[in-house]
Amino acid sequence: WLTIDRSYFDLMGGMERFLYLWGRKATGYKNGDRWEESFNSIYEKSASTAQITKFRYNLAQIIKRQSIIGYHLEEYTCPKRGRVLSLK
């Protein structure tokens, strides 16, 4: 059973809602759990209609704002996977 923080309904952006739900599914809601995925993989799973460059920019802005409730977002670059989102 997946519980959702009431603040989820205050999120205005579709990408933020997608990331919150995907993160909850992948990590749960416990300290120490972490989800990492490449920007390209998130793009494919999100079925976004935006161009990949615009998607990456928007994702970087979400990381900068730290707008996903209950999670800390970080970005790093991996030689094999490119830009990676880390959500914990």
PDB file of C-alpha atoms in Angstrom:
ATOM      1  CA  TRP A   1       0.000   0.000   0.000  1.00  0.00           C
ATOM      2  CA  LEU A   2       1.558   3.308  -1.060  1.00  0.00           C
ATOM      3  CA  THR A   3       0.766   6.345   1.045  1.00  0.00           C
ATOM      4  CA  ILE A   4       1.105   9.812  -0.407  1.00  0.00           C
ATOM      5  CA  ASP A   5       2.137  12.928   1.492  1.00  0.00           C
ATOM      6  CA  ARG A   6      -0.721  15.447   1.445  1.00  0.00           C
ATOM      7  CA  SER A   7       1.733  18.026   0.061  1.00  0.00           C
ATOM      8  CA  TYR A   8       1.830  15.977  -3.148  1.00  0.00           C
ATOM      9  CA  PHE A   9      -1.431  17.643  -4.140  1.00  0.00           C
ATOM     10  CA  ASP A  10       0.259  21.059  -3.862  1.00  0.00           C
ATOM     11  CA  LEU A  11       2.792  20.145  -6.556  1.00  0.00           C
ATOM     12  CA  MET A  12       1.950  22.071  -9.688  1.00  0.00           C
ATOM     13  CA  GLY A  13       4.231  20.460 -12.249  1.00  0.00           C
ATOM     14  CA  GLY A  14       3.567  17.140 -13.908  1.00  0.00           C
ATOM     15  CA  MET A  15       7.255  16.245 -13.844  1.00  0.00           C
ATOM     16  CA  GLU A  16       7.429  16.882 -10.090  1.00  0.00           C
ATOM     17  CA  ARG A  17       4.412  14.647  -9.533  1.00  0.00           C
ATOM     18  CA  PHE A  18       5.918  11.938 -11.735  1.00  0.00           C
ATOM     19  CA  LEU A  19       9.265  12.086  -9.886  1.00  0.00           C
ATOM     20  CA  TYR A  20       7.580  11.980  -6.485  1.00  0.00           C
ATOM     21  CA  LEU A  21       5.469   8.940  -7.360  1.00  0.00           C
ATOM     22  CA  TRP A  22       8.315   7.136  -9.100  1.00  0.00           C
ATOM     23  CA  GLY A  23      10.658   7.877  -6.187  1.00  0.00           C
ATOM     24  CA  ARG A  24       8.087   6.618  -3.676  1.00  0.00           C
ATOM     25  CA  LYS A  25       7.682   3.428  -5.652  1.00  0.00           C
ATOM     26  CA  ALA A  26      11.452   2.930  -5.970  1.00  0.00           C
ATOM     27  CA  THR A  27      12.601   3.900  -2.467  1.00  0.00           C
ATOM     28  CA  GLY A  28       9.670   3.901  -0.111  1.00  0.00           C
ATOM     29  CA  TYR A  29       9.628   6.622   2.495  1.00  0.00           C
ATOM     30  CA  LYS A  30      12.361   5.542   4.915  1.00  0.00           C
ATOM     31  CA  ASN A  31      15.637   7.272   5.731  1.00  0.00           C
ATOM     32  CA  GLY A  32      18.607   5.808   3.925  1.00  0.00           C
ATOM     33  CA  ASP A  33      16.703   4.580   0.907  1.00  0.00           C
ATOM     34  CA  ARG A  34      18.013   5.943  -2.363  1.00  0.00           C
ATOM     35  CA  TRP A  35      16.975   5.921  -5.993  1.00  0.00           C
ATOM     36  CA  GLU A  36      19.376   6.767  -8.802  1.00  0.00           C
ATOM     37  CA  GLU A  37      18.579   6.891 -12.457  1.00  0.00           C
ATOM     38  CA  SER A  38      20.019   8.548 -15.551  1.00  0.00           C
ATOM     39  CA  PHE A  39      18.260  11.571 -16.996  1.00  0.00           C
ATOM     40  CA  ASN A  40      17.805   9.649 -20.265  1.00  0.00           C
ATOM     41  CA  SER A  41      16.134   6.717 -18.515  1.00  0.00           C
ATOM     42  CA  ILE A  42      13.802   9.029 -16.583  1.00  0.00           C
ATOM     43  CA  TYR A  43      12.949  10.752 -19.862  1.00  0.00           C
ATOM     44  CA  GLU A  44      11.991   7.438 -21.476  1.00  0.00           C
ATOM     45  CA  LYS A  45       9.929   6.264 -18.487  1.00  0.00           C
ATOM     46  CA  SER A  46       8.105   9.569 -18.171  1.00  0.00           C
ATOM     47  CA  ALA A  47       6.829   9.443 -21.767  1.00  0.00           C
ATOM     48  CA  SER A  48       7.443  13.184 -21.943  1.00  0.00           C
ATOM     49  CA  THR A  49       6.639  14.898 -25.215  1.00  0.00           C
ATOM     50  CA  ALA A  50       9.258  17.603 -24.598  1.00  0.00           C
ATOM     51  CA  GLN A  51      12.566  17.527 -26.450  1.00  0.00           C
ATOM     52  CA  ILE A  52      15.283  15.756 -24.436  1.00  0.00           C
ATOM     53  CA  THR A  53      17.276  18.978 -24.029  1.00  0.00           C
ATOM     54  CA  LYS A  54      14.262  20.801 -22.581  1.00  0.00           C
ATOM     55  CA  PHE A  55      13.500  17.804 -20.345  1.00  0.00           C
ATOM     56  CA  ARG A  56      17.061  17.769 -18.973  1.00  0.00           C
ATOM     57  CA  TYR A  57      16.875  21.512 -18.324  1.00  0.00           C
ATOM     58  CA  ASN A  58      13.547  21.167 -16.484  1.00  0.00           C
ATOM     59  CA  LEU A  59      14.879  18.273 -14.425  1.00  0.00           C
ATOM     60  CA  ALA A  60      17.957  20.311 -13.459  1.00  0.00           C
ATOM     61  CA  GLN A  61      15.654  23.160 -12.361  1.00  0.00           C
ATOM     62  CA  ILE A  62      13.638  20.784 -10.166  1.00  0.00           C
ATOM     63  CA  ILE A  63      16.877  19.588  -8.558  1.00  0.00           C
ATOM     64  CA  LYS A  64      17.936  23.195  -7.987  1.00  0.00           C
ATOM     65  CA  ARG A  65      14.573  24.065  -6.357  1.00  0.00           C
ATOM     66  CA  GLN A  66      14.456  20.852  -4.300  1.00  0.00           C
ATOM     67  CA  SER A  67      10.718  20.730  -4.922  1.00  0.00           C
ATOM     68  CA  ILE A  68      10.074  17.001  -4.363  1.00  0.00           C
ATOM     69  CA  ILE A  69       8.418  16.601  -0.974  1.00  0.00           C
ATOM     70  CA  GLY A  70      10.340  14.576   1.596  1.00  0.00           C
ATOM     71  CA  TYR A  71      13.349  13.894  -0.627  1.00  0.00           C
ATOM     72  CA  HIS A  72      16.734  15.437  -1.302  1.00  0.00           C
ATOM     73  CA  LEU A  73      17.724  15.525  -4.975  1.00  0.00           C
ATOM     74  CA  GLU A  74      21.267  15.566  -6.308  1.00  0.00           C
ATOM     75  CA  GLU A  75      22.755  15.410  -9.770  1.00  0.00           C
ATOM     76  CA  TYR A  76      26.083  13.935 -10.786  1.00  0.00           C
ATOM     77  CA  THR A  77      27.734  12.791 -13.982  1.00  0.00           C
ATOM     78  CA  CYS A  78      28.675   9.166 -14.554  1.00  0.00           C
ATOM     79  CA  PRO A  79      31.017   8.286 -17.448  1.00  0.00           C
ATOM     80  CA  LYS A  80      28.798   5.396 -18.586  1.00  0.00           C
ATOM     81  CA  ARG A  81      25.309   6.759 -17.810  1.00  0.00           C
ATOM     82  CA  GLY A  82      25.727  10.506 -18.324  1.00  0.00           C
ATOM     83  CA  ARG A  83      23.765  12.825 -16.028  1.00  0.00           C
ATOM     84  CA  VAL A  84      22.217  10.959 -13.109  1.00  0.00           C
ATOM     85  CA  LEU A  85      19.522  11.975 -10.626  1.00  0.00           C
ATOM     86  CA  SER A  86      19.983  10.739  -7.084  1.00  0.00           C
ATOM     87  CA  LEU A  87      16.909  10.933  -4.875  1.00  0.00           C
ATOM     88  CA  LYS A  88      17.146  10.090  -1.181  1.00  0.00           C
TER      89      LYS A  88
END
